[in-house]
XYZ file of C-alpha atoms in Angstrom:
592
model
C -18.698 7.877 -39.969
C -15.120 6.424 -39.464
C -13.921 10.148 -39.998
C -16.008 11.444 -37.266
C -15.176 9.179 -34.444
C -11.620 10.512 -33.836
C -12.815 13.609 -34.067
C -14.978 13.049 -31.266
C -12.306 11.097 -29.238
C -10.506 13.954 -29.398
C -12.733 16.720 -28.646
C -13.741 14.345 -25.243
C -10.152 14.150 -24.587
C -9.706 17.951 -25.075
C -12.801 18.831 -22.693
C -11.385 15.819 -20.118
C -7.779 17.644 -19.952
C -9.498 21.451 -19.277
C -12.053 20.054 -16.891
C -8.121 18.795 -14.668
C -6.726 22.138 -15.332
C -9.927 24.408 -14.713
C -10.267 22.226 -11.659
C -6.496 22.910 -10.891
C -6.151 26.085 -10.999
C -9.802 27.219 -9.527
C -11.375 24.486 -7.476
C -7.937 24.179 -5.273
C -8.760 24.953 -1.493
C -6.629 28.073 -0.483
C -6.697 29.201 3.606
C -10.443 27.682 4.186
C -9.105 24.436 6.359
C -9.782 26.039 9.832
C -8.982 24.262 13.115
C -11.477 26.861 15.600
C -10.835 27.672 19.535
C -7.976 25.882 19.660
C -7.256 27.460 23.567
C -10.687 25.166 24.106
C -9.648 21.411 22.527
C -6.247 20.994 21.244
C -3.917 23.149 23.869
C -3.192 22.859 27.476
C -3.122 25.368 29.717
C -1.744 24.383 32.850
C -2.273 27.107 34.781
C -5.285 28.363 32.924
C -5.795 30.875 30.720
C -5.283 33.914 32.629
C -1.842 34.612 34.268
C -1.697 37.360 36.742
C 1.173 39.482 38.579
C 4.773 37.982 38.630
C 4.570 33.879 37.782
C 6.001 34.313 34.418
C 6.754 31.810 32.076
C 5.253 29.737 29.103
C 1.313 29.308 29.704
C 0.663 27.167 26.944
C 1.433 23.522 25.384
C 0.137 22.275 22.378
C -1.471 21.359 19.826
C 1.045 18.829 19.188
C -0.143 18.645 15.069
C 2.010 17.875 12.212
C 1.255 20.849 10.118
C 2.602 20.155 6.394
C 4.549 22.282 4.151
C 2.631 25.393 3.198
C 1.730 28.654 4.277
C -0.613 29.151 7.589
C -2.399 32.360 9.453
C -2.426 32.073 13.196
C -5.791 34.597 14.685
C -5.469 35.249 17.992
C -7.304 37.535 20.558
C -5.287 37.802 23.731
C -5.892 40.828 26.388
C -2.054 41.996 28.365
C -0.793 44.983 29.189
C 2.424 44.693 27.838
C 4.415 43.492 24.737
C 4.463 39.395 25.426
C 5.039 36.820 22.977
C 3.633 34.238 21.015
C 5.988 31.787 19.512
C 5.780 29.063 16.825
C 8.086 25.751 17.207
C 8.095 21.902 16.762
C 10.370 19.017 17.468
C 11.962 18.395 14.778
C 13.366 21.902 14.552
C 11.532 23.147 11.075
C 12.098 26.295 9.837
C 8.867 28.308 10.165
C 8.938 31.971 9.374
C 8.324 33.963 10.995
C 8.713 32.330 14.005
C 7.080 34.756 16.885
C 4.930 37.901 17.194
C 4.758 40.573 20.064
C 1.806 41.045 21.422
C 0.660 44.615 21.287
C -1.031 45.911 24.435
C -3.295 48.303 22.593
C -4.544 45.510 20.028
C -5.923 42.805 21.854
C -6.817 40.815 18.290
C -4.112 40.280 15.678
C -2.994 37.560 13.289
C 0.071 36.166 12.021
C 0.716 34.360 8.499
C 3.745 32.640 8.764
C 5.326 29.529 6.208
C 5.814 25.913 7.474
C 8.919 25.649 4.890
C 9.098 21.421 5.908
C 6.403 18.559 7.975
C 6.674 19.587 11.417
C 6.726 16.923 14.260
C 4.532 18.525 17.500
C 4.093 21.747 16.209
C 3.539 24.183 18.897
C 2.115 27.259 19.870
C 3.695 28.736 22.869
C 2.121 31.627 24.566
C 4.860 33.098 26.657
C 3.632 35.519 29.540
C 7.472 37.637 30.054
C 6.407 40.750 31.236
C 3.398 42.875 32.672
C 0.586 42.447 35.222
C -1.697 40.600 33.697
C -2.020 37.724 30.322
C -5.698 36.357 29.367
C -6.040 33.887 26.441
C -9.685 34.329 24.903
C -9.481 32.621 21.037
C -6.997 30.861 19.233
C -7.499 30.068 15.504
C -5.207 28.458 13.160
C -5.925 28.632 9.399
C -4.586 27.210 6.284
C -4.778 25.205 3.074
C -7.788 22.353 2.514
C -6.076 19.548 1.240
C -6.632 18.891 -2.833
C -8.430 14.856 -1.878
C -11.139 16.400 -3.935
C -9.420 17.773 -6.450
C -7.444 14.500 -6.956
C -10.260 12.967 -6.992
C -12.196 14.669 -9.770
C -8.574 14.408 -11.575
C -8.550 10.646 -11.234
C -11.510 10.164 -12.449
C -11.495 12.307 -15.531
C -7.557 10.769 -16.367
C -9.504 7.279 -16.194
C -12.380 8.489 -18.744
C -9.998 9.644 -21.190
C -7.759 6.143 -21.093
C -11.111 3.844 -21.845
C -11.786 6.793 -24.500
C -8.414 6.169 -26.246
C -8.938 2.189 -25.777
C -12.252 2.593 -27.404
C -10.995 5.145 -29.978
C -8.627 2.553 -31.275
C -11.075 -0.218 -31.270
C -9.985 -2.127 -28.246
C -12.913 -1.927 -25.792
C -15.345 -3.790 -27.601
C -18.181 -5.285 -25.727
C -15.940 -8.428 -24.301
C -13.571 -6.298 -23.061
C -15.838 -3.899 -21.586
C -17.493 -7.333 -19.622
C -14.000 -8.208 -18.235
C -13.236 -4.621 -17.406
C -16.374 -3.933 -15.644
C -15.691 -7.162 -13.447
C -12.269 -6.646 -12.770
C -13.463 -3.047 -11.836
C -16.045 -4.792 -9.749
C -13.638 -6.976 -8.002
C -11.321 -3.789 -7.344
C -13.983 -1.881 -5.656
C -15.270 -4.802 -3.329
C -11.273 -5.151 -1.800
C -11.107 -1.411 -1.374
C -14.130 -1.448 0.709
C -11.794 -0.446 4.290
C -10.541 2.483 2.334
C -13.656 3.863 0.445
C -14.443 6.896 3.552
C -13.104 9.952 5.497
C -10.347 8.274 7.361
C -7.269 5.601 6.935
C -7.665 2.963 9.486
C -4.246 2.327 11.300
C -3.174 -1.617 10.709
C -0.565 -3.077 12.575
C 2.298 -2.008 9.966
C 0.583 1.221 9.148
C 2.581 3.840 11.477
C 5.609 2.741 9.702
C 4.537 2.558 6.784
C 3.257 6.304 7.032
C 6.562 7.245 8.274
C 8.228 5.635 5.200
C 5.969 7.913 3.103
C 6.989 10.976 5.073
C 10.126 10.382 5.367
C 10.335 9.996 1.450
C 7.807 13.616 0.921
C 10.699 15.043 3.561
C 13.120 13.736 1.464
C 12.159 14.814 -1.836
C 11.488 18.320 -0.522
C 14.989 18.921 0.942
C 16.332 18.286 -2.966
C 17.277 14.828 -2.692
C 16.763 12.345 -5.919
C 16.422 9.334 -5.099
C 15.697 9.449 -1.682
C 18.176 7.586 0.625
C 17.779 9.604 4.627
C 14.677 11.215 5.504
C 13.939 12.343 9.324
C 10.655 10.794 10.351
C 12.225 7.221 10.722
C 13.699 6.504 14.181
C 11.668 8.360 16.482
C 12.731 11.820 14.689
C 16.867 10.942 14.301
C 16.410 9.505 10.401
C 17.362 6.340 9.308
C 18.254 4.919 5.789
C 15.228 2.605 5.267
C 15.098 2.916 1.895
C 17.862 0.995 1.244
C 16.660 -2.186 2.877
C 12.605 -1.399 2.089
C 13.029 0.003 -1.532
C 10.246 2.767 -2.140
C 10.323 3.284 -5.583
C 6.862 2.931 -5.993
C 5.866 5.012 -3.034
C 7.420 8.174 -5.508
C 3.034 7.626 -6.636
C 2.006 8.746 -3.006
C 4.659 10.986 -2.159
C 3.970 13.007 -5.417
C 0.188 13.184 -4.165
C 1.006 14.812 -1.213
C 3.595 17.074 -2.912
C 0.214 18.294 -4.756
C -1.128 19.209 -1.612
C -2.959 15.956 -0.425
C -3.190 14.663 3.087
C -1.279 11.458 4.057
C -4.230 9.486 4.569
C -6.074 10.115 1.015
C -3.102 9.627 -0.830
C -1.913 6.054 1.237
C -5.555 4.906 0.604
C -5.416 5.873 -3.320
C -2.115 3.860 -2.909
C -4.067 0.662 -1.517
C -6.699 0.946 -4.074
C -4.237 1.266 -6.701
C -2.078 -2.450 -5.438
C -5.889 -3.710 -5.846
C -6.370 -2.820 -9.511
C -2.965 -3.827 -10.033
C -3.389 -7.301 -9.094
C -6.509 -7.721 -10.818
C -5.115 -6.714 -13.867
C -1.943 -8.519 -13.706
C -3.650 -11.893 -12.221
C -6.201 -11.547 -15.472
C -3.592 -11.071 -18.135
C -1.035 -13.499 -16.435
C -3.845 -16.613 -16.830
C -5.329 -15.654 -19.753
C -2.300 -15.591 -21.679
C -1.017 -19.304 -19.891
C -4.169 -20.655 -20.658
C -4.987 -19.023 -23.536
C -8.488 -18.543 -21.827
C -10.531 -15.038 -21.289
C -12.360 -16.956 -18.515
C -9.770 -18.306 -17.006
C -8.027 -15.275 -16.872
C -11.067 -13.439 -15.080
C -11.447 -16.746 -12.798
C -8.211 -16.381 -11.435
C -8.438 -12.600 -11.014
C -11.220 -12.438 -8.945
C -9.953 -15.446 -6.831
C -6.359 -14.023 -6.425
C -7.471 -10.327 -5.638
C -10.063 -11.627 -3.047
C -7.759 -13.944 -1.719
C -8.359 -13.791 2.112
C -4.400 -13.549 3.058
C -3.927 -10.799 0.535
C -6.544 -8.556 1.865
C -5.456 -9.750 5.838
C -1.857 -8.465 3.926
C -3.487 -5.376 2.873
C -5.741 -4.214 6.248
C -5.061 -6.721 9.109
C -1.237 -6.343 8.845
C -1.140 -3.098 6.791
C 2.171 -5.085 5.176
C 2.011 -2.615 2.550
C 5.695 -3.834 0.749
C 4.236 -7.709 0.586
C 0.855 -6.572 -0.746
C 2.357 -4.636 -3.505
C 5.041 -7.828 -3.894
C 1.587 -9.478 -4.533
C 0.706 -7.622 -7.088
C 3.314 -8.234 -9.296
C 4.252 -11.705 -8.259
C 1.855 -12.638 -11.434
C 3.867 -10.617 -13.810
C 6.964 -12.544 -12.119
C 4.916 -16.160 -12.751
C 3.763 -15.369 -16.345
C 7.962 -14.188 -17.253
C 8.744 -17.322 -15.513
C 6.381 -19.525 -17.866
C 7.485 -17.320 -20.777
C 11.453 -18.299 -20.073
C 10.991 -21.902 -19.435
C 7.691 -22.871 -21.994
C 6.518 -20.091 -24.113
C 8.013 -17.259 -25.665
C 11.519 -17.034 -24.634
C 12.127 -13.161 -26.363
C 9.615 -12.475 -23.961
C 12.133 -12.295 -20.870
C 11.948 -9.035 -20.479
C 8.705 -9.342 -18.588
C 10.689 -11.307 -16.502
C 13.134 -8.850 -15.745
C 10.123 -6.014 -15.156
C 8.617 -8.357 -12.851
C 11.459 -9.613 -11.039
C 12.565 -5.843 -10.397
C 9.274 -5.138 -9.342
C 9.104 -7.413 -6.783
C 12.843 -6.123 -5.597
C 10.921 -2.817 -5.408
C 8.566 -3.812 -3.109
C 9.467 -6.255 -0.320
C 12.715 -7.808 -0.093
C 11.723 -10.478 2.228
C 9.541 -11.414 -0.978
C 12.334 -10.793 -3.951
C 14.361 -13.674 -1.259
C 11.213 -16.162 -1.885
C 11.002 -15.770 -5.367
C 14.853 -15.979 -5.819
C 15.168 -19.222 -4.044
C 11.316 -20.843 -5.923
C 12.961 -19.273 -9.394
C 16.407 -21.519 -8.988
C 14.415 -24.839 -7.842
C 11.995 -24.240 -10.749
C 15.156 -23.881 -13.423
C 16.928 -27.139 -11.501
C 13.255 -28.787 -12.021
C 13.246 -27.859 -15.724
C 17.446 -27.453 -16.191
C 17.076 -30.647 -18.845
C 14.130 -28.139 -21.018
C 15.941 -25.124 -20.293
C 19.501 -26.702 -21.583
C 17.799 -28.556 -24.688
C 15.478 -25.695 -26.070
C 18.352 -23.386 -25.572
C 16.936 -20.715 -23.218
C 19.773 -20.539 -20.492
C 20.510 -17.209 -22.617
C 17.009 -15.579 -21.821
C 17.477 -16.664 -18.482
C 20.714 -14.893 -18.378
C 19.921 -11.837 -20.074
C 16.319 -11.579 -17.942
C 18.475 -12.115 -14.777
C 21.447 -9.311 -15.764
C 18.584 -6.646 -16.717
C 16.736 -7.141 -13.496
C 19.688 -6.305 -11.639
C 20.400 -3.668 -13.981
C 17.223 -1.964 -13.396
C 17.735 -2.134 -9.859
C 21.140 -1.106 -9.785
C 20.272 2.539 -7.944
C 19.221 0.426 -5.174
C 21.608 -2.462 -4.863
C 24.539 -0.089 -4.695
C 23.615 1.771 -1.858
C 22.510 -1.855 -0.351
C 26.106 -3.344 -0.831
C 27.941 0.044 0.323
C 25.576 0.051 3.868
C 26.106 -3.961 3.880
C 30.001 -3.727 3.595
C 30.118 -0.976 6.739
C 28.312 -3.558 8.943
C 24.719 -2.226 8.705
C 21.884 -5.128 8.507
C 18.845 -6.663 8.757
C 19.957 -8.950 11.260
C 17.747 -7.733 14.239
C 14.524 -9.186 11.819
C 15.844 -12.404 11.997
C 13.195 -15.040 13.664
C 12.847 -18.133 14.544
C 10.486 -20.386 12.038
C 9.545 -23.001 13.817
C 7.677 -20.644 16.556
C 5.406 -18.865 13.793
C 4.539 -21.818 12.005
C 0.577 -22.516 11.996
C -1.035 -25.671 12.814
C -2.444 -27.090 9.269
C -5.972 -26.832 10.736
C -5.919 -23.167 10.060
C -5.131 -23.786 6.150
C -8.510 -25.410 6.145
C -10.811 -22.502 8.086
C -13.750 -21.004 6.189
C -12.081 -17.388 6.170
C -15.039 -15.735 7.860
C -12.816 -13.041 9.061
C -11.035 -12.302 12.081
C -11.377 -13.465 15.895
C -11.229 -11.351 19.043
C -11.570 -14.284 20.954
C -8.424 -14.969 22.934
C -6.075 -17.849 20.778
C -4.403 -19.843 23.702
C -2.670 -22.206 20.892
C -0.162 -20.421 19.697
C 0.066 -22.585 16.516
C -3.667 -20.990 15.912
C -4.010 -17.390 14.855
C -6.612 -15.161 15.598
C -5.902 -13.480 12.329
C -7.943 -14.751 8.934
C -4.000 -16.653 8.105
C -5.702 -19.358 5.575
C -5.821 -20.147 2.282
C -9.619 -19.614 1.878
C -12.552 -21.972 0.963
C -13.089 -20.499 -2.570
C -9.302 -21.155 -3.337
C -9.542 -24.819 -1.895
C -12.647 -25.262 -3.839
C -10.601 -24.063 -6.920
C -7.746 -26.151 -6.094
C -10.383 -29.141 -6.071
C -11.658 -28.339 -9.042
C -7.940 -28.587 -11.094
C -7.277 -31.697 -9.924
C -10.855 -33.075 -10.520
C -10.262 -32.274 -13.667
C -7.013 -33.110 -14.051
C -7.496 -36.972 -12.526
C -10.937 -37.404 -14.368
C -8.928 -36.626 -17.608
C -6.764 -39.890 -18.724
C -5.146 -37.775 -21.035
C -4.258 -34.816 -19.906
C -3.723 -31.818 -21.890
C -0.093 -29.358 -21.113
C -3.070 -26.709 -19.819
C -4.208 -29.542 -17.463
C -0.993 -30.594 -16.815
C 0.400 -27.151 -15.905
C -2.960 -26.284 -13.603
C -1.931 -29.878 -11.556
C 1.810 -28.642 -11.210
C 0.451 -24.929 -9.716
C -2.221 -27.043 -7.330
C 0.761 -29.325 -6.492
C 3.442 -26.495 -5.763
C 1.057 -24.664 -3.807
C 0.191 -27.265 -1.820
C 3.750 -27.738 -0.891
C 3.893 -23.928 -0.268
C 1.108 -24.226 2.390
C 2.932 -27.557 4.416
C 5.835 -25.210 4.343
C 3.521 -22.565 6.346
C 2.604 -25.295 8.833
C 3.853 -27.121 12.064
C 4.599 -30.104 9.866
C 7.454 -28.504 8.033
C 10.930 -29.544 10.016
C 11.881 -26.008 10.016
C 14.202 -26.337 12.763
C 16.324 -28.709 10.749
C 16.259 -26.034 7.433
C 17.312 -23.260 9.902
C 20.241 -25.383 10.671
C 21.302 -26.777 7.340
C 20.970 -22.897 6.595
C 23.038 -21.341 8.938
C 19.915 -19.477 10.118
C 19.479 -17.397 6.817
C 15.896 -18.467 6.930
C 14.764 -16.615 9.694
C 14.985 -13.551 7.423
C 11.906 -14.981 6.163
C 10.494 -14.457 9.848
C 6.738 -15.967 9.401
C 6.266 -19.166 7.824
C 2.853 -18.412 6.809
C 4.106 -15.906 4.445
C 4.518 -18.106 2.142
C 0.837 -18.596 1.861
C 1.475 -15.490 -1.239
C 2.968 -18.390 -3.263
C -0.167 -20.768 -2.549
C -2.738 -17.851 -3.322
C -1.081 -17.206 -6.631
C -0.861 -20.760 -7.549
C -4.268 -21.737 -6.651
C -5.819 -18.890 -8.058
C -3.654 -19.927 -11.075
C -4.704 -23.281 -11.620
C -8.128 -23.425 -9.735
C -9.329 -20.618 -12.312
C -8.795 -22.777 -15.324
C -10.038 -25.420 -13.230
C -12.949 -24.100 -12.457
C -13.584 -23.021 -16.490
C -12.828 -26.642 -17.353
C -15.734 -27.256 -14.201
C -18.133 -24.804 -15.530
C -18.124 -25.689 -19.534
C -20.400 -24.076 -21.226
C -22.136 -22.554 -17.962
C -19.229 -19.957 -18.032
C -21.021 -16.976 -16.523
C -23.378 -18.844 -13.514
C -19.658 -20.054 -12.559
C -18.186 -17.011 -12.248
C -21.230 -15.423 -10.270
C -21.165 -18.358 -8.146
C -17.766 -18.133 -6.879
C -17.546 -14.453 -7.146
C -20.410 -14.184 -4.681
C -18.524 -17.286 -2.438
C -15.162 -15.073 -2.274
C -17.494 -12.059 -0.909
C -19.633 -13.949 1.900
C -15.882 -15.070 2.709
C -14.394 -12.298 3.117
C -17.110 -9.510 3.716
C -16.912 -9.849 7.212
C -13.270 -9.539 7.431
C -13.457 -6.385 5.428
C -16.417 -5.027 7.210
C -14.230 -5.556 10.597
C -11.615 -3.696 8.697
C -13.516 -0.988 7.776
C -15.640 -0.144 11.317
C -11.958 0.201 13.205
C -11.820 2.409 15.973
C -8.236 3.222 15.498
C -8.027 5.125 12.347
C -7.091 9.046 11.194
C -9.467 11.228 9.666
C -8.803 12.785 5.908
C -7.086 15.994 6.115
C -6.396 15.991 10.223
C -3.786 15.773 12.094
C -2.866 13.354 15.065
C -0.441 13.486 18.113
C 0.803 9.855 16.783
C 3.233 11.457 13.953
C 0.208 10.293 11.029
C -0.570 13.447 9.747
């Protein structure tokens, strides 16, 4: 029998891998995406469609799309009675070929398949009425490539069916980790909710974060490797964004599109993919601190329903802080490793540092400063169990592994070019420490009049609170106190201070001015309120396993089903947006 099972493994993994290339190769739309009477909905006419006698001139504006790289057939039936033109152009100067086609008198219905050879910015068709007695416009149709979503799709899915048929293969999904799996899965699903239909709602963050992407598909198609100058930042003129937003990790996306998907299905493949992430990396981060399966799935499903991280991921659309999120566990459990576990394990603190440095600088600047006053906390430890070397060597290969990115950073930095315009002053976004304490029933339309008050879900959440509670519960009830206990009370205790740092309490305008305003780069307090989720979730899950004894799986129901009547409404707010951009379309607001 033990013979037979790779065999089968493998014969599922063969029929998974042709199913992705059958589906490749055959089930690929090719010139069936059709936008219809286009003369009727997406162009102007200003004059109407019929030109007679001597006013001359270009009849036509629109449709203002952003038509992506590939090849298109323009169908056109136009009555004249002489050779006029029709030509093909967009703002940001693209090279389409071929351009134009004369109109033939005697052939009122013609088409022309021309190549869009880069993104265009307002592509339009321009109906120019040069000669003769009389132009009429009767149908415009433009036709070209579905976009692979689909295809992707299917491809995802299959990709994931042969991974948990390797795991299993090799004995590692057995029925416990199957459990965990399926709620992690679970947990995944539920914060992906605003990104599970036929359009990508447009956050506050969004636009530019859409640019970003663009910019780095532009980039990648004019041959550049990495990516440093794209031109869809900057209103059209470029910019070098990548150098102070890294994007390695939006290479996932851009290679999506490159495969023919639209912007919005592979951005929202992106979110649900920082979701999985930070369910996985929350789980294994606790559960190897605390030695604890539970605890580890405790602290998952609290951290990845976290009410700021999902206000991070749809309110905001803060896309770089989000992803920071994600790996900010990685960066904790390295941490740990250095200071009181394993210290050969620093290279997961390297991986997680330069992950972070990846995403959101703003968050690689909090984690730099928390990482030195943790190592001055524990500088007696560090010195006496001699792991100042791991330190070193976890420090030198982050920086190593982010060297492609820090050199252009210096070289921009030394020719005057900054972040100084983000600078902000603290002490006006701080929040009162009221809203720590709301219930996290979503967001508010109602008009805020205290400024110290946002109408945005900025909290820590009552399922992380309740957590919180039950560490210290625990660890007061306790007279002796375990190092598990005793490291759950230091995470409750350092996120507390996190979240008075987020607040009106916190004498920011002194810190600004022992700083020499370097921490207005931070811009909003309450971002710090990342640190307090990951903490709480931290310690509150092996709380909360401590709480639950024996009752292990009631517990995790219970607060499973308290983080989703938290935050359901906030996600079903999310998800019923008005201002969003359909799958596959495109927009006059540069999204497509």
């Amino acid at each position: 029998m033990s013979d037979k099972k790779p065999a089968v493994h493998l014969l599922l993994f063969a029929v998974a891998a042709l199913l992705i290339a059958v589906l490749w190769i055959f089930g690929n739309g090719r010139m069936d995406r059709v936008w219809e009477d286009m003369q009727d909905g997406m162009m102007t006419f200003e004059g109407g469609l019929e030109r007679t006698g001597g006013t001359y001139g270009v009849m036509s504006a629109g449709p203002g799309m952003n038509l992506r790289a590939g090849t298109y057939r323009l169908c056109y039936r136009i009555q004249t009675d002489a050779e006029n033109t029709i030509r093909l152009v967009s703002d940001n100067a693209v090279s389409i070929a071929p351009s134009e086609v004369v109109l033939d008198p005697n052939e009122p219905e013609g088409s022309l398949t021309f190549t869009v050879y880069n993104e265009t910015d307002n592509f339009q068709i321009l109906i120019d009425y040069e000669t003769g007695t009389y132009l009429r416009v009767e149908r415009i149709d433009l036709i070209g490539n579905e976009p692979t979503d689909n295809v992707m799709t299917l491809t995802l899915l299959l990709l994931a069916c042969m991974v948990l048929g390797m795991l299993h293969g090799k004995g590692k999904l057995n029925r416990e980790a199957a459990a965990t799996a399926l709620m992690l899965g679970f947990v995944t699903l539920m914060a992906s909710v605003p990104v599970l239909k036929d359009n990508l709602n447009i956050g506050d963050d969004m636009p530019f974060h859409l640019e970003r992407l663009s910019n780095l598909t532009n980039g990648l198609l004019s041959g550049q490797f990495p990516v440093r100058v794209g031109g869809y930042m900057n209103r059209g003129y470029g910019a070098v964004t990548s150098v102070y937003y890294p994007e390695l990790f939006l290479y996932i996306p851009a290679a999506m599109i490159l495969l023919g998907t639209s912007i919005q299905y592979a951005m929202s493949v992106f979110l649900i993919g920082i979701n999985g992430l930070t369910a996985a990396t929350m789980f294994l981060c606790a559960r190897r601190i605390f030695k604890n399966e539970e605890a580890g799935v405790f602290a998952s499903v609290l951290y990845t329903l976290a009410i700021y991280r999902l206000t991070d991921m749809y309110t905001r659309s803060a896309i770089g802080e989000a992803l920071a999120m994600a790996f900010l566990p990685l960066f904790a459990w390295g941490m740990w490793e250095v200071i009181a576990g394993d210290r050969a394990r620093w290279p997961l603190l390297a991986f997680g540092a330069a992950a972070i440095f990846q995403s959101h600088m703003i968050s690689t600047l909090v984690c730099v400063v928390a990482a030195a006053g943790i190592c001055l906390a524990f500088s007696v430890r560090i010195v006496r169990e001699r792991r100042v070397a791991s330190l070193v060597k976890a420090g030198v290969c982050c920086l190593l592994l982010c060297a492609f990115s820090l050199a252009p950073l210096f070289t921009y930095a030394r020719q005057g070019v900054s972040a100084a315009m983000m600078v902000r002053n603290n002490e006006n976004s701080a929040i009162a420490p009221a809203q720590l304490l709301f219930a996290t029933l979503g967001n508010t339309s109602q008009e805020v009049w205290d400024p110290t008050l946002s109408a945005r879900a900025i909290e820590i959440g009552l399922p992380l609170l309740l957590a919180a509670l039950a560490a210290l519960w625990q660890a007061f009830r306790d007279p002796q106190r375990n190092a598990k206990e005793r490291f759950a009370l230091l995470c409750i205790l350092l996120g507390g201070g996190f979240a008075l740092m987020t607040t009106t309490m916190f004498p920011w305008t002194l810190v600004d001015e022992l700083m020499g305003g370097l921490t207005g780069y931070l811009q909003f307090p309450w971002r710090l309120l990342m640190a307090t989720d990951l903490l709480f979730a931290l310690g509150g899950g092996y709380g909360l396993t401590r709480l639950a004894g024996k009752k292990q799986d009631p517990a995790l129901f219970g607060i499973l089903a308290l983080c989703l009547v938290m935050v359901m409404p906030m996600l079903s707010e999310e998800t019923r947006k008005n201002h969003y951009v359909y799958y596959g379309r495109v927009s006059e607001q540069n999204l497509a």
